[in-house]
Coordinates of C-alpha atoms in Angstrom, one line a residue:
Chain A
X25 CA 19.3 6.0 13.7
X26 CA 18.8 6.8 10.0
X27 CA 21.8 7.1 7.8
X28 CA 21.4 7.8 4.1
X29 CA 24.4 8.2 1.8
X30 CA 24.4 9.3 -1.8
X31 CA 20.9 7.9 -2.2
X32 CA 19.7 8.0 -5.8
X33 CA 16.6 6.7 -7.6
X34 CA 16.4 6.9 -11.4
X35 CA 13.1 6.2 -13.1
X36 CA 12.9 5.4 -16.8
X37 CA 9.9 7.1 -18.3
X38 CA 9.1 6.9 -21.9
X39 CA 8.3 10.0 -23.9
X40 CA 5.2 9.8 -26.1
X41 CA 5.6 11.3 -29.5
X42 CA 2.8 13.6 -30.7
X43 CA 0.0 12.8 -33.0
X44 CA -1.2 9.6 -34.7
X45 CA 2.0 9.1 -36.6
X46 CA 3.9 9.6 -33.4
X47 CA 1.8 7.0 -31.5
X48 CA 2.3 4.5 -34.3
X49 CA 6.1 5.0 -34.1
X50 CA 5.9 4.6 -30.3
X51 CA 4.6 1.1 -30.9
X52 CA 7.9 0.1 -32.6
X53 CA 10.5 2.2 -30.9
X54 CA 10.2 4.0 -27.7
X55 CA 12.2 6.9 -26.6
X56 CA 13.2 6.6 -22.9
X57 CA 14.2 9.4 -20.7
X58 CA 15.9 9.1 -17.4
X59 CA 14.4 10.9 -14.5
X60 CA 16.5 11.4 -11.4
X61 CA 13.8 11.5 -8.8
X62 CA 16.3 11.4 -6.0
X63 CA 19.8 12.5 -6.8
X64 CA 22.7 11.8 -4.4
X65 CA 21.0 12.7 -1.1
X66 CA 22.9 12.1 2.2
X67 CA 21.8 12.8 5.7
X68 CA 21.9 11.4 9.2
X69 CA 19.1 11.6 11.7
X70 CA 19.8 10.7 15.3
X71 CA 17.5 8.7 17.6
X72 CA 14.5 10.5 19.0
X73 CA 14.6 13.4 16.5
X74 CA 11.7 14.7 14.5
X75 CA 13.0 15.8 11.1
X76 CA 10.9 17.7 8.6
X77 CA 11.5 16.6 5.0
X78 CA 10.1 19.2 2.7
X79 CA 10.1 20.2 -0.9
X80 CA 7.8 21.2 -3.7
X81 CA 5.5 18.7 -5.4
X82 CA 7.7 16.2 -7.4
X83 CA 10.8 17.2 -5.5
X84 CA 11.5 13.6 -4.5
X85 CA 10.1 13.5 -1.0
X86 CA 7.8 10.5 -1.4
X87 CA 10.4 8.6 -3.4
X88 CA 12.9 9.0 -0.6
X89 CA 10.3 7.8 2.0
X90 CA 9.5 4.8 -0.2
X91 CA 13.2 3.9 -0.3
X92 CA 13.5 4.4 3.4
X93 CA 10.5 2.1 4.0
X94 CA 12.0 -0.6 1.7
X95 CA 9.2 -0.4 -0.9
X96 CA 11.4 0.9 -3.7
X97 CA 14.8 -0.4 -4.6
X98 CA 17.4 2.4 -4.7
X99 CA 19.3 2.8 -8.0
X100 CA 22.4 3.5 -6.0
X101 CA 23.6 4.8 -2.6
X102 CA 23.0 3.3 0.7
X103 CA 20.5 3.4 3.6
X104 CA 21.0 2.1 7.1
X105 CA 18.1 2.4 9.6
X106 CA 18.9 1.0 13.0
X107 CA 21.8 -0.8 11.2
X108 CA 19.5 -2.5 8.7
X109 CA 19.2 -2.2 4.9
X110 CA 15.4 -1.5 4.3
X111 CA 15.3 -3.3 1.0
X112 CA 17.6 -6.3 1.5
X113 CA 16.8 -6.9 5.1
X114 CA 13.2 -6.1 4.7
X115 CA 11.7 -8.8 7.0
X116 CA 13.9 -7.9 9.9
X117 CA 13.6 -4.2 9.2
X118 CA 9.8 -3.8 8.9
X119 CA 8.9 -4.6 12.5
X120 CA 11.0 -1.7 13.6
X121 CA 9.2 0.9 11.6
X122 CA 5.7 2.5 11.4
X123 CA 4.4 4.1 8.3
X124 CA 1.6 6.5 7.5
X125 CA 0.9 7.6 3.9
X126 CA -1.6 10.4 4.2
X127 CA -3.3 9.6 0.9
X128 CA -3.6 5.9 1.5
X129 CA -4.8 3.5 4.3
X130 CA -3.2 0.5 5.8
X131 CA -6.4 -0.4 7.6
X132 CA -8.8 -2.9 6.0
X133 CA -11.5 -1.0 4.3
X134 CA -14.4 -3.3 5.0
X135 CA -13.5 -4.3 8.5
X136 CA -14.3 -2.5 11.8
X137 CA -11.3 -0.5 13.1
X138 CA -11.0 -2.9 16.0
X139 CA -10.6 -5.8 13.7
X140 CA -7.8 -4.1 11.8
X141 CA -6.0 -3.5 15.1
X142 CA -6.3 -7.0 16.3
X143 CA -5.1 -8.2 12.9
X144 CA -2.1 -6.0 13.3
X145 CA -1.6 -7.4 16.8
X146 CA -1.4 -10.9 15.3
X147 CA 0.9 -9.8 12.5
X148 CA 3.3 -8.0 14.7
X149 CA 2.9 -10.5 17.6
X150 CA 2.1 -7.8 20.1
X151 CA 1.6 -9.3 23.6
X152 CA -2.0 -8.8 24.7
X153 CA -1.0 -6.7 27.7
X154 CA 1.1 -4.2 25.6
X155 CA -1.7 -4.1 23.0
X156 CA -4.3 -3.2 25.6
X157 CA -2.1 -0.6 27.3
X158 CA -1.1 1.1 24.0
X159 CA -4.6 1.2 22.7
X160 CA -5.8 2.7 25.9
X161 CA -3.0 5.3 25.7
X162 CA -3.8 6.2 22.1
X163 CA -7.5 6.5 23.1
X164 CA -6.6 9.0 25.8
X165 CA -4.6 11.2 23.4
X166 CA -6.5 10.7 20.1
X167 CA -10.0 9.7 21.3
X168 CA -10.2 6.7 19.0
X169 CA -12.4 4.7 21.4
X170 CA -15.6 6.2 20.0
X171 CA -15.2 4.6 16.6
X172 CA -13.5 1.3 17.2
X173 CA -16.6 -0.6 16.0
X174 CA -17.1 1.4 12.8
X175 CA -16.0 0.0 9.5
X176 CA -13.0 2.0 8.1
X177 CA -14.9 3.1 5.0
X178 CA -17.4 5.0 7.2
X179 CA -14.8 7.1 9.1
X180 CA -14.3 10.7 8.4
X181 CA -10.8 11.7 7.1
X182 CA -9.8 13.0 10.6
X183 CA -11.0 9.9 12.3
X184 CA -9.3 7.7 9.7
X185 CA -5.9 9.5 10.2
X186 CA -6.1 9.0 14.0
X187 CA -6.6 5.3 13.3
X188 CA -3.8 5.3 10.8
X189 CA -1.4 6.7 13.4
X190 CA -2.6 4.2 16.0
X191 CA -2.1 1.4 13.5
X192 CA 1.4 2.6 12.6
X193 CA 2.4 2.8 16.3
X194 CA 0.8 -0.3 17.9
X195 CA 3.9 -2.4 17.6
X196 CA 6.0 0.4 19.2
X197 CA 8.3 1.0 16.2
X198 CA 11.6 2.8 16.7
X199 CA 11.2 4.9 13.5
X200 CA 8.0 6.5 12.2
X201 CA 7.6 7.7 8.6
X202 CA 4.9 10.1 8.0
X203 CA 4.2 11.1 4.4
X204 CA 1.8 14.0 4.5
X205 CA -0.1 12.9 7.6
X206 CA -2.2 16.1 7.8
X207 CA -3.3 16.3 4.2
X208 CA -6.9 17.4 3.9
X209 CA -7.6 17.6 7.6
X210 CA -9.4 20.4 9.4
X211 CA -7.6 22.6 12.0
X212 CA -8.9 20.7 14.9
X213 CA -7.7 17.3 13.6
X214 CA -4.3 18.8 12.6
X215 CA -3.8 20.2 16.1
X216 CA -4.8 16.9 17.7
X217 CA -2.4 15.0 15.5
X218 CA 0.5 17.4 16.2
X219 CA -0.1 17.1 19.9
X220 CA -0.1 13.4 19.6
X221 CA 3.1 13.2 17.7
X222 CA 4.8 15.4 20.2
X223 CA 3.6 13.2 23.0
X224 CA 4.7 9.9 21.5
X225 CA 8.0 11.4 20.4
X226 CA 8.6 12.4 24.0
X227 CA 7.2 9.2 25.7
X228 CA 8.6 6.6 23.3
X229 CA 11.7 8.3 21.9
X230 CA 10.5 7.4 18.5
X231 CA 12.5 8.9 15.6
X232 CA 10.2 10.6 13.1
X233 CA 10.6 11.7 9.5
X234 CA 7.7 13.9 8.4
X235 CA 6.9 15.2 5.0
X236 CA 4.3 17.8 4.7
X237 CA 3.1 20.8 2.7
X238 CA 1.6 22.4 5.8
X239 CA 4.6 24.3 7.2
X240 CA 2.7 24.8 10.4
X241 CA 3.4 21.1 11.0
X242 CA 7.1 21.8 10.6
X243 CA 7.1 24.8 12.8
X244 CA 5.2 23.0 15.6
X245 CA 7.1 19.7 15.4
X246 CA 10.5 19.9 13.9
X247 CA 13.6 21.6 15.0
X248 CA 15.5 20.0 12.1
X249 CA 14.5 20.4 8.5
X250 CA 15.8 18.9 5.3
X251 CA 14.8 20.6 2.1
X252 CA 15.1 18.9 -1.3
X253 CA 14.5 20.4 -4.7
X254 CA 14.4 18.4 -7.9
X255 CA 15.9 15.4 -6.2
X256 CA 18.8 17.3 -4.6
X257 CA 19.4 18.3 -1.0
X258 CA 19.4 22.1 -0.7
X259 CA 19.3 22.5 3.0
X260 CA 19.8 20.4 6.1
X261 CA 19.9 22.0 9.5
X262 CA 18.0 23.7 12.2
X263 CA 14.8 25.5 11.4
X264 CA 15.8 28.6 13.3
X265 CA 19.1 28.7 11.5
X266 CA 17.3 28.5 8.1
X267 CA 15.0 31.4 9.1
X268 CA 18.0 33.4 10.3
X269 CA 20.0 32.9 7.2
X270 CA 17.3 33.6 4.8
X271 CA 16.1 36.2 7.2
X272 CA 13.4 38.0 5.4
X273 CA 12.5 41.1 7.1
X274 CA 11.1 41.6 10.5
X275 CA 8.2 44.1 10.7
X276 CA 7.2 46.1 13.7
X277 CA 4.0 48.0 13.6
X278 CA 3.2 50.7 16.1
X279 CA -0.1 52.4 16.6
X280 CA 0.5 55.9 18.0
X281 CA -1.7 58.3 19.8
X282 CA -0.6 61.2 17.7
X283 CA 0.6 61.2 14.1
X284 CA 4.4 61.5 14.0
X285 CA 5.9 64.7 12.8
X286 CA 8.3 64.6 9.8
X287 CA 11.3 65.7 11.9
X288 CA 10.6 63.0 14.4
X289 CA 10.6 60.4 11.6
X290 CA 13.8 61.9 10.3
X291 CA 15.4 61.5 13.7
X292 CA 14.4 57.9 13.8
X293 CA 15.9 57.2 10.4
X294 CA 19.1 58.7 11.6
X295 CA 19.2 56.6 14.7
X296 CA 18.5 53.3 12.9
X297 CA 19.9 53.6 9.4
X298 CA 19.4 49.8 8.8
X299 CA 15.7 50.1 9.2
X300 CA 13.0 51.5 6.9
X301 CA 10.2 53.5 8.5
X302 CA 6.9 54.0 6.8
X303 CA 4.0 56.1 7.9
X304 CA 1.3 54.9 5.5
X305 CA -1.6 55.8 7.7
X306 CA -1.4 58.8 10.0
X307 CA -1.4 57.0 13.3
X308 CA 0.6 53.9 12.4
X309 CA 4.3 53.6 11.9
X310 CA 6.0 50.5 10.6
X311 CA 9.6 49.7 11.0
X312 CA 11.1 46.9 8.8
X313 CA 14.6 45.6 9.1
X314 CA 16.6 42.4 8.6
X315 CA 16.5 40.5 11.8
X316 CA 20.2 40.2 12.2
X317 CA 20.8 43.9 11.7
X318 CA 19.0 45.1 14.7
X319 CA 17.5 43.9 18.0
X320 CA 13.8 44.2 18.2
X321 CA 14.1 45.5 21.8
X322 CA 16.3 48.4 20.8
X323 CA 13.8 49.7 18.3
X324 CA 10.9 49.2 20.6
X325 CA 12.6 51.0 23.5
X326 CA 13.5 54.0 21.2
X327 CA 9.9 54.2 20.0
X328 CA 8.5 54.1 23.6
X329 CA 10.8 56.9 24.6
X330 CA 9.8 59.2 21.7
X331 CA 6.1 58.4 21.2
X332 CA 3.0 57.5 23.0
X333 CA 2.5 54.0 21.7
X334 CA -1.0 52.5 22.0
X335 CA -0.5 49.2 20.4
X336 CA 2.3 47.2 19.0
X337 CA 2.4 44.1 16.7
X338 CA 5.2 42.4 15.0
X339 CA 5.5 39.9 12.2
X340 CA 8.4 37.5 11.8
X341 CA 9.2 36.2 8.4
X342 CA 6.9 33.2 8.0
X343 CA 8.4 29.8 7.4
X344 CA 6.3 29.8 4.2
X345 CA 8.1 32.8 3.0
X346 CA 11.5 31.3 3.9
X347 CA 10.7 28.0 2.1
X348 CA 9.5 29.9 -0.9
X349 CA 12.8 31.7 -1.0
X350 CA 14.6 28.3 -0.9
X351 CA 12.6 27.0 -3.8
X352 CA 13.3 30.1 -5.8
X353 CA 17.0 29.4 -5.3
X354 CA 17.6 31.9 -2.5
X355 CA 19.9 29.5 -0.7
X356 CA 23.0 29.0 -2.7
X357 CA 25.2 26.7 -0.6
X358 CA 23.6 23.9 1.4
X359 CA 24.5 24.0 5.0
X360 CA 24.7 20.9 7.1
Chain B
X26 CA 17.8 -26.5 15.5
X27 CA 14.2 -25.2 16.1
X28 CA 15.5 -21.7 16.7
X29 CA 17.4 -21.8 13.4
X30 CA 14.3 -22.9 11.6
X31 CA 12.4 -20.0 13.1
X32 CA 15.1 -17.5 12.1
X33 CA 15.0 -18.8 8.5
X34 CA 11.2 -18.5 8.4
X35 CA 11.4 -15.0 9.8
X36 CA 14.1 -13.9 7.3
X37 CA 12.0 -15.2 4.4
X38 CA 8.8 -13.6 5.8
X39 CA 6.9 -16.9 5.8
X40 CA 5.7 -17.0 9.4
X41 CA 2.8 -19.4 9.7
X42 CA 1.1 -17.3 12.4
X43 CA 1.2 -14.2 10.3
X44 CA -0.2 -16.3 7.4
X45 CA -3.0 -17.5 9.6
X46 CA -3.8 -13.9 10.6
X47 CA -4.2 -12.9 6.9
X48 CA -6.2 -16.1 6.1
X49 CA -8.6 -15.4 9.0
X50 CA -8.9 -11.8 7.9
X51 CA -9.7 -12.7 4.4
X52 CA -12.4 -15.1 5.6
X53 CA -13.9 -12.4 7.8
X54 CA -14.0 -9.9 5.0
X55 CA -15.9 -12.3 2.7
X56 CA -18.5 -12.8 5.3
X57 CA -19.4 -9.2 5.2
X58 CA -20.6 -9.3 1.7
X59 CA -23.9 -11.2 1.7
X60 CA -25.4 -10.2 -1.6
X61 CA -22.3 -10.9 -3.6
X62 CA -22.3 -14.4 -2.0
X63 CA -25.9 -15.2 -3.0
X64 CA -25.3 -14.0 -6.5
X65 CA -22.1 -16.1 -6.7
X66 CA -24.0 -19.3 -5.8
X67 CA -26.7 -18.5 -8.4
X68 CA -24.0 -17.9 -11.0
X69 CA -22.4 -21.2 -10.5
X70 CA -25.7 -22.9 -10.9
X71 CA -26.1 -21.1 -14.3
X72 CA -22.5 -22.1 -15.4
X73 CA -23.2 -25.8 -14.8
X74 CA -26.6 -25.7 -16.5
X75 CA -25.5 -23.7 -19.5
X76 CA -22.5 -26.0 -20.1
X77 CA -24.6 -29.1 -19.6
X78 CA -27.3 -28.2 -22.1
X79 CA -24.8 -26.9 -24.6
X80 CA -22.8 -30.0 -24.5
X81 CA -26.0 -32.2 -24.6
X82 CA -27.1 -30.3 -27.7
X83 CA -23.8 -30.9 -29.3
X84 CA -23.7 -34.6 -28.5
X85 CA -27.3 -35.1 -29.6
X86 CA -26.5 -33.6 -32.9
X87 CA -23.6 -36.0 -33.4
X88 CA -24.3 -38.9 -31.1
X89 CA -21.7 -41.3 -32.3
X90 CA -18.8 -39.1 -31.6
X91 CA -18.3 -39.6 -27.9
X92 CA -21.6 -40.9 -26.7
X93 CA -20.4 -44.0 -24.8
X94 CA -18.0 -41.8 -22.8
X95 CA -20.4 -39.0 -22.0
X96 CA -23.9 -39.9 -21.1
X97 CA -26.2 -37.1 -19.7
X98 CA -25.4 -38.3 -16.2
X99 CA -21.7 -38.2 -17.0
X100 CA -22.1 -34.7 -18.3
X101 CA -24.1 -33.4 -15.3
X102 CA -21.7 -35.0 -12.9
X103 CA -18.7 -33.7 -14.8
X104 CA -19.8 -30.1 -14.9
X105 CA -21.2 -30.1 -11.4
X106 CA -18.0 -31.4 -9.8
X107 CA -15.8 -29.3 -12.1
X108 CA -17.6 -26.0 -11.3
X109 CA -18.0 -26.8 -7.6
X110 CA -14.2 -27.3 -7.6
X111 CA -13.6 -24.1 -9.4
X112 CA -15.9 -22.3 -6.9
X113 CA -13.6 -23.6 -4.2
X114 CA -10.2 -22.6 -5.5
X115 CA -11.1 -19.5 -7.4
X116 CA -9.7 -16.1 -6.4
X117 CA -8.9 -12.8 -8.1
X118 CA -5.5 -12.0 -6.8
X119 CA -4.2 -11.3 -10.3
X120 CA -6.8 -8.5 -11.0
X121 CA -6.4 -7.2 -7.5
X122 CA -2.6 -7.1 -7.8
X123 CA -3.0 -5.2 -11.1
X124 CA -5.4 -2.7 -9.4
X125 CA -3.0 -2.3 -6.5
X126 CA -0.1 -1.5 -8.9
X127 CA -2.2 0.9 -10.9
X128 CA -3.5 2.8 -7.9
X129 CA -0.2 2.6 -5.9
X130 CA -2.0 0.8 -3.1
X131 CA 0.7 -1.9 -3.4
X132 CA 2.8 0.4 -1.2
X133 CA 0.6 -0.5 1.8
X134 CA 1.0 -4.2 1.3
X135 CA 4.8 -3.8 1.1
X136 CA 5.0 -2.3 4.6
X137 CA 3.6 -5.5 6.1
X138 CA 6.3 -7.5 7.9
X139 CA 5.8 -10.7 5.7
X140 CA 6.7 -11.7 2.2
X141 CA 4.2 -10.4 -0.3
X142 CA 3.5 -13.7 -2.0
X143 CA 3.0 -15.3 1.4
X144 CA 0.4 -12.7 2.3
X145 CA -1.4 -13.3 -1.0
X146 CA -1.2 -17.1 -0.5
X147 CA -2.6 -16.8 3.0
X148 CA -5.4 -14.6 1.9
X149 CA -6.2 -16.9 -1.0
X150 CA -6.3 -19.8 1.4
X151 CA -8.7 -18.0 3.7
X152 CA -10.8 -17.1 0.8
X153 CA -10.9 -20.7 -0.5
X154 CA -11.8 -22.0 3.0
X155 CA -14.8 -19.6 2.9
X156 CA -15.6 -20.7 -0.6
X157 CA -15.6 -24.4 0.2
X158 CA -18.2 -24.0 3.0
X159 CA -20.2 -21.1 1.7
X160 CA -20.1 -21.7 -2.1
X161 CA -19.0 -25.1 -3.2
X162 CA -21.1 -27.1 -0.8
X163 CA -24.3 -25.0 -1.2
X164 CA -23.8 -25.0 -5.0
X165 CA -23.4 -28.8 -5.0
X166 CA -26.5 -29.2 -2.8
X167 CA -28.6 -27.0 -5.2
X168 CA -27.3 -29.0 -8.2
X169 CA -27.9 -32.3 -6.5
X170 CA -31.5 -31.2 -5.8
X171 CA -32.2 -29.9 -9.3
X172 CA -30.4 -32.7 -11.3
X173 CA -31.3 -35.4 -8.8
X174 CA -31.1 -38.7 -10.7
X175 CA -28.4 -37.5 -13.1
X176 CA -25.8 -36.1 -10.6
X177 CA -24.0 -39.2 -9.4
X178 CA -22.2 -39.5 -6.0
X179 CA -18.5 -40.1 -5.9
X180 CA -17.4 -43.5 -7.2
X181 CA -16.2 -44.4 -3.6
X182 CA -14.7 -42.9 -0.5
X183 CA -11.2 -43.5 -1.7
X184 CA -12.0 -41.8 -5.0
X185 CA -13.5 -38.8 -3.2
X186 CA -10.4 -38.6 -1.1
X187 CA -8.0 -38.6 -4.1
X188 CA -10.3 -36.0 -5.7
X189 CA -9.9 -33.8 -2.7
X190 CA -6.2 -34.1 -2.6
X191 CA -6.2 -33.1 -6.3
X192 CA -8.3 -30.1 -5.4
X193 CA -5.9 -28.9 -2.7
X194 CA -3.1 -29.1 -5.4
X195 CA -5.4 -27.3 -7.8
X196 CA -5.7 -24.5 -5.3
X197 CA -1.9 -24.1 -5.3
X198 CA -1.6 -24.2 -9.1
X199 CA -4.4 -21.7 -9.6
X200 CA -2.9 -19.4 -7.0
X201 CA 0.5 -19.6 -8.7
X202 CA -0.9 -19.0 -12.2
X203 CA -2.8 -16.0 -10.9
X204 CA 0.1 -14.5 -9.0
X205 CA 2.4 -14.9 -12.0
X206 CA -0.3 -13.2 -14.2
X207 CA -0.7 -10.4 -11.7
X208 CA 3.0 -9.8 -11.5
X209 CA 3.0 -8.9 -15.2
X210 CA 1.4 -5.7 -14.0
X211 CA 4.6 -4.6 -12.3
X212 CA 6.2 -4.4 -15.8
X213 CA 3.2 -3.3 -17.9
X214 CA 1.0 -1.5 -15.3
X215 CA -2.2 -2.7 -17.1
X216 CA -3.0 -6.4 -17.6
X217 CA -6.6 -6.5 -18.8
X218 CA -5.5 -8.3 -22.0
X219 CA -3.4 -10.8 -20.0
X220 CA -6.3 -11.4 -17.6
X221 CA -8.6 -12.3 -20.5
X222 CA -6.0 -14.6 -22.1
X223 CA -5.4 -16.4 -18.8
X224 CA -9.2 -16.7 -18.2
X225 CA -9.7 -18.3 -21.6
X226 CA -6.7 -20.5 -21.3
X227 CA -7.8 -21.8 -17.9
X228 CA -11.4 -22.4 -19.1
X229 CA -10.3 -24.3 -22.2
X230 CA -7.2 -26.2 -20.9
X231 CA -8.7 -27.2 -17.5
X232 CA -11.6 -29.0 -19.0
X233 CA -14.3 -27.1 -17.1
X234 CA -15.7 -25.7 -20.4
X235 CA -15.2 -28.8 -22.6
X236 CA -14.4 -32.3 -21.4
X237 CA -11.0 -33.5 -22.8
X238 CA -12.9 -36.4 -24.5
X239 CA -14.3 -33.8 -27.0
X240 CA -10.8 -32.7 -28.0
X241 CA -8.9 -34.5 -30.9
X242 CA -7.3 -37.7 -29.8
X243 CA -3.7 -36.5 -30.3
X244 CA -4.3 -33.5 -28.0
X245 CA -5.8 -35.4 -25.1
X246 CA -2.6 -36.8 -23.5
X247 CA -0.9 -33.4 -23.7
X248 CA -3.9 -31.7 -22.1
X249 CA -3.9 -34.2 -19.3
X250 CA -0.2 -33.4 -18.7
X251 CA -0.6 -29.7 -18.5
X252 CA -0.8 -28.0 -15.1
X253 CA -4.3 -26.7 -16.1
X254 CA -5.7 -30.3 -16.0
X255 CA -5.5 -30.1 -12.2
X256 CA -8.1 -27.3 -12.3
X257 CA -10.9 -29.5 -13.7
X258 CA -10.1 -32.6 -15.6
X259 CA -8.1 -34.5 -12.9
X260 CA -10.3 -33.9 -9.8
X261 CA -13.5 -34.7 -11.7
X262 CA -12.2 -37.9 -13.2
X263 CA -10.9 -39.0 -9.8
X264 CA -14.4 -38.3 -8.4
X265 CA -16.1 -40.2 -11.2
X266 CA -13.7 -43.1 -10.7
X267 CA -12.5 -42.8 -14.3
X268 CA -8.9 -42.3 -13.1
X269 CA -7.8 -45.2 -10.8
X270 CA -4.9 -47.1 -9.6
X271 CA -1.5 -46.3 -11.0
X272 CA -3.0 -43.7 -13.4
X273 CA -4.5 -41.8 -10.5
X274 CA -1.2 -41.7 -8.6
X275 CA 0.6 -40.6 -11.7
X276 CA -1.8 -37.8 -12.3
X277 CA -1.5 -36.6 -8.6
X278 CA 2.3 -36.9 -8.7
X279 CA 2.3 -34.8 -11.9
X280 CA 0.1 -32.2 -10.2
X281 CA 2.4 -32.1 -7.2
X282 CA 5.3 -31.6 -9.5
X283 CA 3.6 -28.7 -11.3
X284 CA 2.7 -27.2 -7.9
X285 CA 6.3 -27.2 -6.7
X286 CA 7.5 -25.8 -10.0
X287 CA 5.0 -23.0 -10.2
X288 CA 5.4 -22.0 -6.6
X289 CA 9.2 -21.8 -7.1
X290 CA 8.6 -19.7 -10.2
X291 CA 6.4 -17.4 -8.1
X292 CA 9.2 -16.9 -5.6
X293 CA 11.7 -16.2 -8.3
X294 CA 9.4 -13.9 -10.3
X295 CA 8.6 -11.9 -7.1
X296 CA 12.2 -11.5 -6.2
X297 CA 12.8 -10.1 -9.7
X298 CA 9.7 -7.9 -9.8
X299 CA 10.4 -6.4 -6.4
X300 CA 13.3 -4.3 -7.8
X301 CA 11.1 -2.9 -10.6
X302 CA 8.2 -1.8 -8.6
X303 CA 7.1 1.8 -9.0
X304 CA 4.3 3.4 -6.9
X305 CA 2.0 5.5 -9.0
X306 CA 0.2 8.5 -7.6
X307 CA 2.7 9.8 -5.0

């Protein structure tokens, strides 16, 4: 559905010289510097997939989204979404997509939400029946009915985002671009929006590209992640695979009835040489090991056989930790 | 044939129905600001009065200069019609476009499935329709009441008609000038200086500040030929019946020519500017 090949965007920025003398010199001759915001990115996203597009601030996420939505003109490379070039075939392309920029609004600030929706109905020529049906469906999932008569400027951030999503989806687009849709929202609103996205992805088979800094969004919604850093693609593949490859350590924590004796610990270490066992507090024992080295079940079974275990908890490497590792350069070769 | 025309319109993003939606929307939004509207009407009354008394003072100090052309009644009528016309076609799309570029809000306009200049045109048309009914006509009524014997009616129904045709063309010229000024923001990001320059040029060259009769004789024919003449001079003279017959048609034809040229320039400038857009603020 979305095909991107060697996509590049170069911005020319001008470096200011320092001080008064420098500022005067800037008046006459400027020094320009080229900034490669997006640098030769390629990927392919099939129909109906939700892909997470992540990277640090300034990595080039938003620039990519703006090229995909036909707002920015790519310096080089090509984009084909549903077979159309977003920039050149803009008019035919735009009815096929929905866009939400978390920090902006596409609703009309001084009009009631309902007015904005009916304007969108006219702009996209949505038949009355479809319009009613979709609005009703979005109300069921997002509960927007309560503030349809409120002017947009009086909505809370969470209410506004629900309306933005509705606005982006009223014309039943085939592709939905979400640039930080959960930014600044409270947990309740975030959960509602994630549920909504899952629902519409399932019901309408809409293809979604999502950028976010909230990795919980990614974990909940995306099986596929694309990570970019300084304009370049550093990872493209399954979220699970990413977690597995970077691993991080799995940590099992056991609360024991009796404190383990040193010889028992020694025996454990001999049985599982790949794991580290720590006995920081007398009644707790933690086992840490790389996830691919051992099966959790094995360790747990051994522990249950040897000790009286009262409680057990385990921590998987968080996606945050994994992504931090990627940013730090932990992933050498990009997979695909 | 009809289908091909529809396809062309769709490809260019010039759908009349979409345009109508934006025009209606712009009309509705203006209705929601009552105070701004009342202040606007009061301001136009002040513009006319200030210009009228200034000009009368100038002429009384030097009566022989242009007295026969500009009696007090001529002056009141001139400024009243001129400013009522301005109240009708005025919009601030240039400043708004610059704001949208500076804040990055332009991104949200660019995801609409219609050509950006067409959206702006439709919005400006909606705004002007609002302004005709809720500003120009009330302003004119207030002026007529205050300056009763001086403010003259149109020279005739035909003259009024031609004046209105000229006003419709003036709307297009003003729209194009504003859009072109606003597009400078795509290159420079800030255009406050350009906005002032444009404002002063329009004030001076349209004749709403000073009637062309005040200018040196050699300058007058050139002023009348500039596109800015459509924004004051031409519609007022048509209303007053000072521009008739062949001269009237020539003036209107010239306005129509400028309109076509400037609108074409807008389309060209937009297609160029589009490639250079950057969106500030993420």
